[in-house]
Coordinates of N, CA, C and O and ligand atoms in Angstrom, one line a residue:
M1 N 0.8 -1.2 0.0 CA 0.0 0.0 0.0 C 0.9 1.2 0.0 O 1.8 1.4 0.8
I2 N 0.6 2.1 -0.9 CA 1.3 3.4 -1.0 C 0.7 4.5 -0.2 O -0.5 4.8 -0.3
Y3 N 1.4 5.0 0.7 CA 0.9 6.1 1.6 C 1.2 7.4 0.9 O 2.2 7.5 0.2
P4 N 0.3 8.4 1.2 CA 0.7 9.8 0.7 C 1.9 10.3 1.6 O 1.9 10.0 2.8
V5 N 2.8 11.0 1.1 CA 3.9 11.6 1.8 C 3.5 12.9 2.3 O 3.0 13.8 1.7
V6 N 3.8 13.1 3.7 CA 3.5 14.3 4.4 C 4.4 15.5 3.9 O 5.6 15.4 3.8
A7 N 3.7 16.6 3.6 CA 4.5 17.8 3.1 C 5.0 18.6 4.3 O 4.5 18.7 5.3
Y8 N 6.0 19.4 3.9 CA 6.6 20.4 4.8 C 5.5 21.2 5.4 O 4.7 21.7 4.7
G9 N 5.6 21.5 6.7 CA 4.6 22.4 7.3 C 3.7 21.6 8.2 O 3.0 22.1 9.1
M10 N 3.5 20.3 8.0 CA 2.7 19.4 8.8 C 3.4 19.2 10.1 O 4.6 18.9 10.2
S11 N 2.7 19.3 11.3 CA 3.3 19.3 12.6 C 4.0 17.9 12.9 O 4.9 17.9 13.6
V12 N 3.5 16.9 12.3 CA 4.1 15.5 12.5 C 5.6 15.5 12.2 O 6.4 14.7 12.8
L13 N 6.0 16.4 11.3 CA 7.4 16.4 10.9 C 8.3 17.1 11.9 O 9.5 17.0 11.9
K14 N 7.7 17.8 12.9 CA 8.4 18.5 13.9 C 8.4 17.8 15.2 O 8.9 18.3 16.2
K15 N 7.9 16.6 15.3 CA 7.7 15.8 16.5 C 8.9 14.9 16.8 O 9.4 14.3 15.9
K16 N 9.2 14.8 18.1 CA 10.1 13.7 18.5 C 9.2 12.4 18.5 O 8.2 12.3 19.1
C17 N 9.6 11.4 17.7 CA 8.8 10.2 17.5 C 8.9 9.3 18.7 O 10.0 9.2 19.3
A18 N 7.8 8.5 18.9 CA 7.8 7.6 20.0 C 8.4 6.3 19.7 O 8.4 5.8 18.6
E19 N 9.0 5.7 20.8 CA 9.6 4.4 20.6 C 8.6 3.4 20.3 O 7.4 3.5 20.8
I20 N 8.9 2.4 19.5 CA 8.0 1.3 19.2 C 8.1 0.2 20.2 O 9.2 -0.2 20.6
L21 N 7.0 -0.3 20.8 CA 7.1 -1.3 21.8 C 6.8 -2.7 21.1 O 6.0 -2.9 20.3
K22 N 7.8 -3.6 21.5 CA 7.7 -4.9 20.9 C 6.4 -5.6 21.2 O 5.9 -6.4 20.4
S23 N 5.9 -5.2 22.4 CA 4.6 -5.8 22.8 C 3.4 -5.3 22.2 O 2.3 -5.8 22.3
D24 N 3.6 -4.2 21.4 CA 2.4 -3.6 20.7 C 2.0 -4.4 19.5 O 2.5 -4.3 18.4
K25 N 1.0 -5.2 19.7 CA 0.5 -6.2 18.7 C -0.4 -5.4 17.7 O -0.7 -6.0 16.6
S26 N -0.8 -4.2 18.0 CA -1.6 -3.5 17.0 C -0.8 -3.0 15.9 O -1.4 -2.5 14.8
L27 N 0.5 -3.0 16.0 CA 1.3 -2.5 14.9 C 2.0 -3.7 14.3 O 2.8 -4.3 14.9
D28 N 1.8 -3.8 13.0 CA 2.4 -4.9 12.2 C 3.7 -4.3 11.5 O 3.5 -3.7 10.4
I29 N 4.8 -4.3 12.2 CA 6.0 -3.6 11.6 C 6.5 -4.2 10.3 O 7.0 -3.5 9.5
K30 N 6.2 -5.5 10.1 CA 6.7 -6.1 8.8 C 5.8 -5.5 7.7 O 6.4 -5.1 6.6
K31 N 4.5 -5.5 7.8 CA 3.7 -4.9 6.8 C 3.9 -3.5 6.6 O 4.0 -3.0 5.5
L32 N 4.1 -2.9 7.7 CA 4.4 -1.4 7.6 C 5.7 -1.1 6.8 O 5.8 -0.2 6.0
S33 N 6.7 -1.9 7.1 CA 8.0 -1.7 6.4 C 7.8 -2.0 4.9 O 8.4 -1.3 4.0
E34 N 7.0 -3.0 4.5 CA 6.8 -3.2 3.1 C 6.1 -2.0 2.5 O 6.4 -1.6 1.4
D35 N 5.1 -1.5 3.2 CA 4.4 -0.3 2.7 C 5.3 0.9 2.6 O 5.2 1.7 1.7
M36 N 6.2 1.0 3.5 CA 7.1 2.2 3.5 C 8.1 2.1 2.3 O 8.4 3.0 1.7
F37 N 8.6 0.8 2.1 CA 9.4 0.7 0.9 C 8.7 1.0 -0.4 O 9.2 1.7 -1.3
E38 N 7.4 0.5 -0.4 CA 6.6 0.7 -1.6 C 6.4 2.2 -1.9 O 6.5 2.7 -3.0
T39 N 6.1 2.9 -0.8 CA 5.8 4.3 -0.8 C 7.1 5.0 -1.3 O 7.1 6.0 -2.1
M40 N 8.2 4.6 -0.7 CA 9.5 5.2 -1.0 C 9.9 5.0 -2.5 O 10.3 5.9 -3.2
Y41 N 9.8 3.8 -3.0 CA 10.1 3.5 -4.4 C 9.2 4.3 -5.3 O 9.7 4.8 -6.4
A42 N 7.9 4.4 -5.0 CA 7.0 5.1 -5.9 C 7.4 6.6 -6.0 O 7.0 7.2 -7.0
A43 N 8.1 7.1 -5.0 CA 8.5 8.5 -5.0 C 10.0 8.6 -5.4 O 10.5 9.7 -5.3
D44 N 10.6 7.5 -5.8 CA 12.0 7.6 -6.2 C 12.9 8.0 -5.1 O 13.9 8.7 -5.3
G45 N 12.5 7.6 -3.8 CA 13.4 8.0 -2.7 C 14.4 7.0 -2.4 O 14.3 5.8 -2.8
V46 N 15.4 7.4 -1.5 CA 16.4 6.3 -1.0 C 16.2 6.1 0.5 O 16.8 5.2 1.0
G47 N 15.3 6.9 1.1 CA 15.0 6.7 2.5 C 13.6 7.3 2.8 O 13.1 8.2 2.1
L48 N 12.9 6.7 3.8 CA 11.6 7.2 4.2 C 11.4 6.9 5.7 O 11.6 5.8 6.1
A49 N 11.1 8.0 6.4 CA 10.9 7.8 7.9 C 9.4 7.8 8.1 O 8.6 8.5 7.4
A50 N 9.0 7.1 9.2 CA 7.5 7.0 9.6 C 6.8 8.3 9.6 O 5.7 8.4 9.2
P51 N 7.4 9.3 10.3 CA 6.6 10.6 10.4 C 6.2 11.1 9.0 O 5.3 11.9 8.8
Q52 N 7.0 10.7 7.9 CA 6.7 11.2 6.6 C 5.4 10.5 6.0 O 5.0 11.0 4.9
I53 N 5.0 9.4 6.7 CA 3.6 8.9 6.3 C 2.7 9.2 7.5 O 1.7 8.4 7.7
N54 N 3.0 10.2 8.2 CA 2.1 10.6 9.3 C 2.0 9.7 10.5 O 1.1 9.7 11.3
L55 N 3.1 8.9 10.7 CA 3.1 8.1 11.9 C 4.4 8.5 12.8 O 5.5 8.3 12.4
P56 N 4.1 9.1 13.9 CA 5.2 9.7 14.7 C 5.9 8.6 15.6 O 5.8 8.6 16.8
I57 N 6.4 7.6 14.9 CA 7.1 6.4 15.6 C 8.5 6.2 15.1 O 8.8 6.6 13.9
Q58 N 9.3 5.6 15.9 CA 10.7 5.5 15.5 C 11.1 4.4 14.6 O 11.5 3.3 15.0
M59 N 10.9 4.7 13.3 CA 11.2 3.7 12.3 C 11.5 4.4 11.0 O 10.8 5.3 10.6
F60 N 12.5 3.9 10.3 CA 12.7 4.3 8.9 C 13.3 3.2 8.1 O 13.8 2.3 8.6
V61 N 13.1 3.4 6.8 CA 13.6 2.4 5.8 C 14.6 3.1 4.9 O 14.4 4.3 4.7
I62 N 15.5 2.3 4.4 CA 16.5 2.8 3.5 C 16.8 1.8 2.4 O 16.9 0.6 2.7
D63 N 16.8 2.3 1.2 CA 17.5 1.6 0.1 C 18.3 2.5 -0.7 O 17.8 3.2 -1.6
G64 N 19.6 2.6 -0.2 CA 20.5 3.6 -0.8 C 21.2 3.1 -2.1 O 22.0 3.8 -2.7
N65 N 20.8 1.9 -2.6 CA 21.6 1.3 -3.7 C 21.6 2.2 -4.9 O 22.6 2.2 -5.6
P66 N 20.5 2.9 -5.3 CA 20.6 3.7 -6.5 C 21.7 4.8 -6.4 O 22.1 5.3 -7.4
M67 N 22.1 5.1 -5.1 CA 23.1 6.2 -5.0 C 24.5 5.6 -4.9 O 25.5 6.4 -4.7
I68 N 24.7 4.3 -4.9 CA 26.0 3.7 -4.7 C 26.5 3.2 -6.1 O 25.8 2.5 -6.8
D69 N 27.7 3.6 -6.5 CA 28.2 3.3 -7.8 C 28.9 1.9 -7.8 O 28.7 1.1 -8.7
D70 N 29.6 1.6 -6.7 CA 30.3 0.4 -6.6 C 29.4 -0.8 -6.5 O 28.7 -0.9 -5.5
E71 N 29.4 -1.7 -7.5 CA 28.5 -2.9 -7.5 C 28.6 -3.7 -6.2 O 27.7 -4.2 -5.7
E72 N 29.9 -3.8 -5.7 CA 30.1 -4.7 -4.5 C 29.5 -4.1 -3.2 O 29.3 -4.7 -2.3
E73 N 29.3 -2.8 -3.3 CA 28.7 -2.1 -2.1 C 27.2 -2.0 -2.2 O 26.6 -1.5 -1.2
K74 N 26.6 -2.6 -3.2 CA 25.2 -2.5 -3.3 C 24.4 -3.5 -2.5 O 23.8 -4.4 -2.9
D75 N 24.4 -3.2 -1.2 CA 23.7 -4.1 -0.2 C 23.1 -3.3 0.8 O 22.9 -3.8 2.0
F76 N 22.8 -2.1 0.4 CA 22.4 -1.1 1.4 C 20.9 -0.9 1.5 O 20.3 0.1 1.1
K77 N 20.2 -1.9 2.0 CA 18.7 -1.9 2.2 C 18.5 -2.4 3.6 O 18.8 -3.5 4.0
H78 N 17.9 -1.5 4.4 CA 17.7 -1.8 5.8 C 16.4 -1.2 6.3 O 16.0 -0.2 5.9
V79 N 15.8 -1.9 7.4 CA 14.7 -1.3 8.2 C 15.3 -1.0 9.6 O 16.0 -1.8 10.1
F80 N 15.1 0.3 10.1 CA 15.7 0.6 11.4 C 14.6 0.9 12.4 O 13.7 1.7 12.1
I81 N 14.6 0.2 13.4 CA 13.5 0.4 14.4 C 14.2 0.8 15.7 O 15.2 0.3 16.1
N82 N 13.6 1.9 16.4 CA 14.1 2.5 17.6 C 15.6 2.7 17.5 O 16.4 2.3 18.4
P83 N 16.1 3.4 16.5 CA 17.5 3.6 16.3 C 18.1 4.6 17.3 O 17.4 5.5 17.8
V84 N 19.4 4.3 17.7 CA 20.1 5.3 18.6 C 21.4 5.5 17.9 O 22.2 4.7 17.5
M85 N 21.7 6.8 17.7 CA 22.9 7.3 17.1 C 24.0 7.2 18.2 O 24.0 8.0 19.2
V86 N 24.9 6.3 18.1 CA 25.9 6.0 19.2 C 27.0 7.0 19.0 O 27.5 7.6 20.0
E87 N 27.4 7.3 17.8 CA 28.6 8.2 17.6 C 28.6 8.7 16.2 O 28.2 8.1 15.2
E88 N 29.1 10.0 16.1 CA 29.3 10.5 14.8 C 30.8 11.1 14.8 O 31.1 11.7 15.8
S89 N 31.5 10.9 13.8 CA 32.9 11.2 13.9 C 33.4 11.5 12.4 O 32.7 11.4 11.4
G90 N 34.7 11.8 12.4 CA 35.3 12.2 11.1 C 35.1 13.6 10.7 O 34.7 14.4 11.4
E91 N 35.5 13.8 9.4 CA 35.4 15.2 8.9 C 33.9 15.5 8.6 O 33.2 14.6 8.3
R92 N 33.6 16.7 8.7 CA 32.3 17.1 8.2 C 32.4 17.5 6.7 O 33.4 18.1 6.3
W93 N 31.4 17.1 6.0 CA 31.5 17.4 4.6 C 30.1 17.9 4.0 O 29.1 17.5 4.7
E94 N 30.1 18.6 3.0 CA 28.8 19.2 2.5 C 28.2 18.3 1.3 O 29.1 17.8 0.5
Y95 N 27.0 18.3 1.3 CA 26.3 17.5 0.1 C 25.0 18.1 0.0 O 24.3 18.5 0.9
E96 N 24.5 18.1 -1.3 CA 23.2 18.7 -1.6 C 22.1 17.7 -1.3 O 22.0 16.7 -2.0
E97 N 21.3 17.9 -0.3 CA 20.3 17.0 0.2 C 19.0 17.4 -0.3 O 18.7 18.5 -0.5
G98 N 18.1 16.4 -0.5 CA 16.7 16.7 -0.8 C 15.9 15.8 0.2 O 16.4 15.1 1.0
C99 N 14.5 16.0 0.1 CA 13.6 15.2 1.0 C 12.3 15.1 0.3 O 11.8 16.0 -0.3
L100 N 11.7 13.9 0.4 CA 10.4 13.7 -0.2 C 9.3 14.6 0.3 O 8.4 14.9 -0.3
S101 N 9.5 15.1 1.6 CA 8.5 16.0 2.2 C 8.8 17.4 1.7 O 7.9 18.3 2.0
I102 N 9.9 17.7 1.0 CA 10.2 19.1 0.6 C 10.6 19.0 -0.9 O 11.8 19.2 -1.2
P103 N 9.7 18.6 -1.7 CA 10.1 18.4 -3.1 C 10.6 19.6 -3.8 O 10.3 20.7 -3.5
N104 N 11.4 19.3 -4.8 CA 12.1 20.3 -5.7 C 13.0 21.3 -5.0 O 13.3 22.3 -5.6
I105 N 13.4 21.0 -3.8 CA 14.4 21.9 -3.1 C 15.6 21.0 -2.7 O 15.4 19.9 -2.1
R106 N 16.7 21.5 -3.0 CA 18.0 20.8 -2.6 C 18.9 21.8 -2.1 O 19.1 22.9 -2.7
E107 N 19.5 21.5 -1.0 CA 20.5 22.4 -0.4 C 21.6 21.7 0.2 O 21.5 20.6 0.7
E108 N 22.8 22.4 0.3 CA 24.0 21.8 0.9 C 23.8 21.7 2.4 O 23.4 22.7 3.0
V109 N 24.1 20.5 2.9 CA 24.1 20.3 4.4 C 25.4 19.7 4.8 O 25.9 18.8 4.1
E110 N 26.0 20.2 5.9 CA 27.2 19.7 6.3 C 26.9 18.6 7.5 O 26.2 18.8 8.4
R111 N 27.6 17.4 7.3 CA 27.4 16.3 8.3 C 28.7 15.7 8.5 O 29.6 15.6 7.7
F112 N 28.8 14.9 9.7 CA 30.0 14.1 9.9 C 30.0 13.0 9.0 O 29.0 12.5 8.5
D113 N 31.2 12.5 8.7 CA 31.4 11.5 7.7 C 31.1 10.1 8.2 O 30.6 9.3 7.4
T114 N 31.3 9.8 9.4 CA 31.2 8.4 9.9 C 30.2 8.3 11.1 O 30.3 9.2 12.0
I115 N 29.4 7.3 11.1 CA 28.5 7.1 12.2 C 28.5 5.6 12.7 O 28.9 4.8 12.0
K116 N 28.1 5.6 14.0 CA 27.8 4.2 14.5 C 26.4 4.3 15.0 O 26.0 5.2 15.8
I117 N 25.5 3.4 14.5 CA 24.1 3.4 14.9 C 23.6 2.1 15.3 O 24.1 1.1 14.8
R118 N 22.8 2.1 16.4 CA 22.3 0.8 17.0 C 20.8 0.9 16.8 O 20.2 1.9 16.9
Y119 N 20.2 -0.3 16.4 CA 18.8 -0.3 16.2 C 18.3 -1.7 16.3 O 19.1 -2.7 16.4
F120 N 17.0 -1.9 16.1 CA 16.5 -3.2 16.0 C 16.0 -3.5 14.6 O 15.5 -2.6 13.9
D121 N 16.2 -4.8 14.2 CA 15.7 -5.1 12.9 C 14.2 -5.6 13.0 O 13.6 -5.6 14.1
L122 N 13.7 -6.1 11.9 CA 12.2 -6.5 11.9 C 12.0 -7.7 12.8 O 10.8 -8.0 13.2
D123 N 13.0 -8.5 13.1 CA 12.9 -9.7 14.0 C 13.2 -9.3 15.4 O 13.4 -10.2 16.3
W124 N 13.3 -8.0 15.7 CA 13.7 -7.5 17.0 C 15.1 -8.0 17.5 O 15.3 -8.2 18.7
N125 N 16.0 -8.2 16.6 CA 17.3 -8.4 16.9 C 18.1 -7.1 16.9 O 17.9 -6.3 16.0
E126 N 18.9 -6.9 18.0 CA 19.7 -5.7 18.1 C 20.8 -5.7 17.1 O 21.5 -6.7 16.9
Q127 N 21.0 -4.6 16.3 CA 22.0 -4.5 15.3 C 22.8 -3.3 15.5 O 22.4 -2.3 16.1
E128 N 24.0 -3.4 15.0 CA 24.9 -2.1 15.1 C 25.6 -2.0 13.7 O 26.1 -3.0 13.1
L129 N 25.5 -0.8 13.2 CA 26.2 -0.6 11.9 C 27.2 0.6 12.0 O 26.8 1.6 12.7
V130 N 28.4 0.5 11.4 CA 29.3 1.6 11.2 C 29.3 2.0 9.7 O 29.5 1.1 8.9
L131 N 29.0 3.2 9.4 CA 28.8 3.6 8.1 C 29.5 4.9 7.8 O 29.8 5.7 8.7
D132 N 30.0 5.1 6.6 CA 30.5 6.4 6.3 C 30.1 6.9 4.9 O 29.3 6.1 4.2
G133 N 30.5 8.0 4.6 CA 30.2 8.6 3.2 C 28.7 8.7 3.0 O 28.0 9.1 3.9
I134 N 28.3 8.4 1.8 CA 26.9 8.6 1.4 C 25.9 7.8 2.3 O 24.8 8.1 2.6
K135 N 26.4 6.5 2.6 CA 25.5 5.7 3.4 C 25.2 6.3 4.8 O 24.0 6.3 5.2
A136 N 26.2 6.8 5.4 CA 26.1 7.5 6.7 C 25.1 8.7 6.5 O 24.2 8.9 7.4
R137 N 25.3 9.4 5.4 CA 24.5 10.6 5.2 C 23.0 10.3 5.1 O 22.1 10.9 5.7
I138 N 22.7 9.2 4.4 CA 21.2 8.8 4.2 C 20.6 8.5 5.5 O 19.6 8.9 5.9
V139 N 21.4 7.8 6.3 CA 21.0 7.3 7.7 C 20.8 8.6 8.6 O 19.8 8.7 9.3
Q140 N 21.8 9.5 8.5 CA 21.7 10.7 9.4 C 20.4 11.5 9.0 O 19.7 12.0 9.9
H141 N 20.1 11.6 7.8 CA 18.9 12.4 7.3 C 17.7 11.7 7.8 O 16.8 12.5 8.4
E142 N 17.6 10.4 7.7 CA 16.3 9.8 8.2 C 16.2 9.7 9.7 O 15.2 9.9 10.2
Y143 N 17.4 9.5 10.3 CA 17.4 9.6 11.8 C 17.0 10.9 12.3 O 16.1 11.0 13.3
D144 N 17.3 12.0 11.6 CA 16.9 13.3 12.0 C 15.4 13.4 12.0 O 14.8 14.1 12.9
H145 N 14.8 12.8 11.0 CA 13.2 12.9 10.9 C 12.6 12.4 12.2 O 11.6 12.9 12.6
L146 N 13.2 11.4 12.8 CA 12.6 10.8 14.1 C 12.8 11.7 15.2 O 12.1 11.6 16.2
Q147 N 13.7 12.7 15.1 CA 13.9 13.7 16.2 C 13.1 15.0 15.8 O 13.2 16.0 16.5
G148 N 12.4 15.0 14.7 CA 11.6 16.2 14.3 C 12.5 17.2 13.6 O 12.2 18.4 13.6
V149 N 13.6 16.7 13.1 CA 14.6 17.7 12.4 C 14.6 17.4 10.9 O 14.6 16.3 10.4
L150 N 14.5 18.6 10.2 CA 14.5 18.5 8.7 C 15.8 19.1 8.2 O 16.5 19.9 9.0
F151 N 16.3 18.8 7.0 CA 17.5 19.3 6.5 C 17.5 20.8 6.5 O 18.5 21.5 6.6
T152 N 16.3 21.4 6.3 CA 16.2 22.9 6.2 C 16.6 23.5 7.5 O 16.9 24.7 7.6
D153 N 16.4 22.7 8.6 CA 16.8 23.3 9.9 C 18.2 23.6 10.1 O 18.7 24.4 10.9
Y154 N 19.1 23.1 9.2 CA 20.5 23.4 9.2 C 20.9 24.6 8.5 O 22.1 24.9 8.5
L155 N 20.1 25.1 7.7 CA 20.4 26.2 6.8 C 20.6 27.5 7.6 O 20.0 27.7 8.6
S156 N 21.4 28.3 7.0 CA 21.6 29.7 7.6 C 20.3 30.5 7.6 O 19.4 30.2 6.7
G157 N 20.2 31.4 8.4 CA 19.0 32.4 8.4 C 18.9 33.0 7.0 O 17.7 33.1 6.6
F158 N 19.9 33.3 6.4 CA 19.9 33.9 5.1 C 19.2 33.0 4.1 O 18.3 33.3 3.4
K159 N 19.8 31.7 4.0 CA 19.2 30.7 3.1 C 17.7 30.5 3.5 O 16.9 30.3 2.5
K160 N 17.4 30.4 4.7 CA 16.0 30.1 5.1 C 15.1 31.2 4.6 O 14.0 31.0 4.1
R161 N 15.5 32.4 4.7 CA 14.7 33.6 4.2 C 14.6 33.5 2.7 O 13.4 33.7 2.2
L162 N 15.6 33.1 2.0 CA 15.5 32.9 0.6 C 14.5 31.9 0.1 O 13.8 32.0 -0.9
L163 N 14.4 30.8 1.0 CA 13.6 29.7 0.7 C 12.2 29.8 1.2 O 11.2 29.0 0.8
K164 N 11.9 30.8 2.0 CA 10.6 30.9 2.7 C 9.4 30.9 1.8 O 8.5 30.1 2.0
G165 N 9.5 31.5 0.7 CA 8.3 31.5 -0.3 C 8.1 30.2 -0.9 O 7.0 29.7 -1.0
R166 N 9.2 29.5 -1.2 CA 9.1 28.2 -1.9 C 8.5 27.2 -0.9 O 7.7 26.3 -1.2
L167 N 9.0 27.3 0.4 CA 8.5 26.4 1.4 C 7.0 26.6 1.7 O 6.3 25.6 1.9
A168 N 6.6 27.8 1.7 CA 5.2 28.2 1.9 C 4.4 27.5 0.8 O 3.3 27.1 1.1
K169 N 4.9 27.6 -0.4 CA 4.2 27.0 -1.5 C 4.0 25.5 -1.3 O 2.9 25.0 -1.7
I170 N 5.0 24.9 -0.9 CA 4.9 23.4 -0.6 C 3.8 23.2 0.4 O 2.9 22.3 0.2
S171 N 3.8 23.9 1.5 CA 2.8 23.7 2.5 C 1.4 23.9 2.0 O 0.4 23.3 2.6
K172 N 1.3 24.8 1.0 CA -0.1 25.1 0.5 C -0.5 24.1 -0.6 O -1.5 24.1 -1.2
G173 N 0.5 23.2 -0.9 CA 0.2 22.2 -2.0 C 0.3 22.8 -3.4 O -0.2 22.2 -4.4
N174 N 1.0 23.9 -3.4 CA 1.1 24.7 -4.6 C 2.4 24.3 -5.3 O 3.3 25.1 -5.6
I175 N 2.5 22.9 -5.6 CA 3.7 22.4 -6.3 C 3.3 21.3 -7.3 O 2.2 20.7 -7.2
S176 N 4.3 21.0 -8.1 CA 4.0 19.9 -9.0 C 5.0 18.7 -8.6 O 6.1 18.9 -8.5
V177 N 4.3 17.7 -8.3 CA 5.1 16.5 -7.7 C 4.3 15.3 -8.3 O 3.1 15.3 -8.4
D178 N 5.1 14.2 -8.6 CA 4.5 13.1 -9.3 C 4.2 11.9 -8.3 O 4.1 10.8 -8.8
Y179 N 4.2 12.2 -7.0 CA 3.7 11.2 -6.1 C 2.7 11.8 -5.2 O 2.6 13.0 -5.1
K180 N 1.9 10.9 -4.5 CA 0.8 11.5 -3.7 C 1.3 12.1 -2.4 O 2.2 11.6 -1.8
M181 N 0.8 13.3 -2.1 CA 1.2 13.9 -0.8 C 0.0 14.4 0.0 O -1.1 14.5 -0.6
I182 N 0.2 14.6 1.3 CA -0.8 15.3 2.1 C -0.2 16.6 2.6 O 0.9 16.6 3.0
F183 N -1.1 17.6 2.7 CA -0.6 19.0 3.1 C -1.3 19.4 4.3 O -2.4 18.9 4.7
P184 N -0.7 20.4 5.0 CA -1.3 20.9 6.3 C -2.6 21.5 6.0 O -2.8 22.1 4.8
V185 N -3.6 21.4 6.9 CA -4.8 22.1 6.8 C -4.6 23.5 7.2 O -4.3 23.8 8.3
L186 N -4.7 24.4 6.2 CA -4.4 25.8 6.5 C -5.8 26.6 6.7 O -6.8 26.2 6.1
K187 N -5.8 27.5 7.7 CA -6.9 28.2 7.9 C -7.1 29.2 6.7 O -6.3 29.9 6.4
K188 N -8.3 29.0 6.1 CA -8.5 29.7 4.8 C -8.9 31.2 5.0 O -8.6 32.0 4.3
R189 N -9.7 31.4 6.2 CA -10.1 32.8 6.3 C -9.6 33.4 7.5 O -9.4 32.8 8.6
G190 N -9.1 34.7 7.4 CA -8.7 35.4 8.6 C -9.8 36.0 9.4 O -11.0 35.8 8.9
R191 N -9.5 36.6 10.5 CA -10.5 37.2 11.3 C -11.1 38.4 10.6 O -10.3 39.2 10.0
R192 N -12.4 38.7 10.7 CA -12.9 39.9 10.1 C -12.6 41.1 11.0 O -12.6 41.0 12.2
Ligands
ZN201 ZN1 13.7 13.6 4.4

């Protein structure tokens, strides 16, 4: 099932997401992960976090393989549940990031090169990954979503002011995008 992607401006994107309880039988994480991958692929994304489909819970999926050139490295598809960023290290470097919730905007974001992240997989086994380069960056971007942080939050005040109009257009649904999205409900009438 393909979910609509939440657009910039919806409050769910600014929330700190809740931990998923293993005992919560009302949540089928396997089915949800399948749906999240389907939603992500339909939008040509390499990562998708649960708040982006309006679920403020700590889960994201990644398939970074389209961004990896080296055939031998093409094994980068994972589901992350209740992830904890243990360490970020190395040089910081800039890269132009985009986000399915903020279509048609790409901006340079500086991040640490190397990360160590701990999380649970779909079978509730604890996993730890050490990643660098583009793989680390994709994970950092998605991990940020679970903290209510968007890549635009890292931009300078000047850059933010430049983008203000375009971001407002996204929130109003005033954009052309070829996947399904949901937009914030805006108050249409002001006070008389
Ligand atoms: Zn994003």
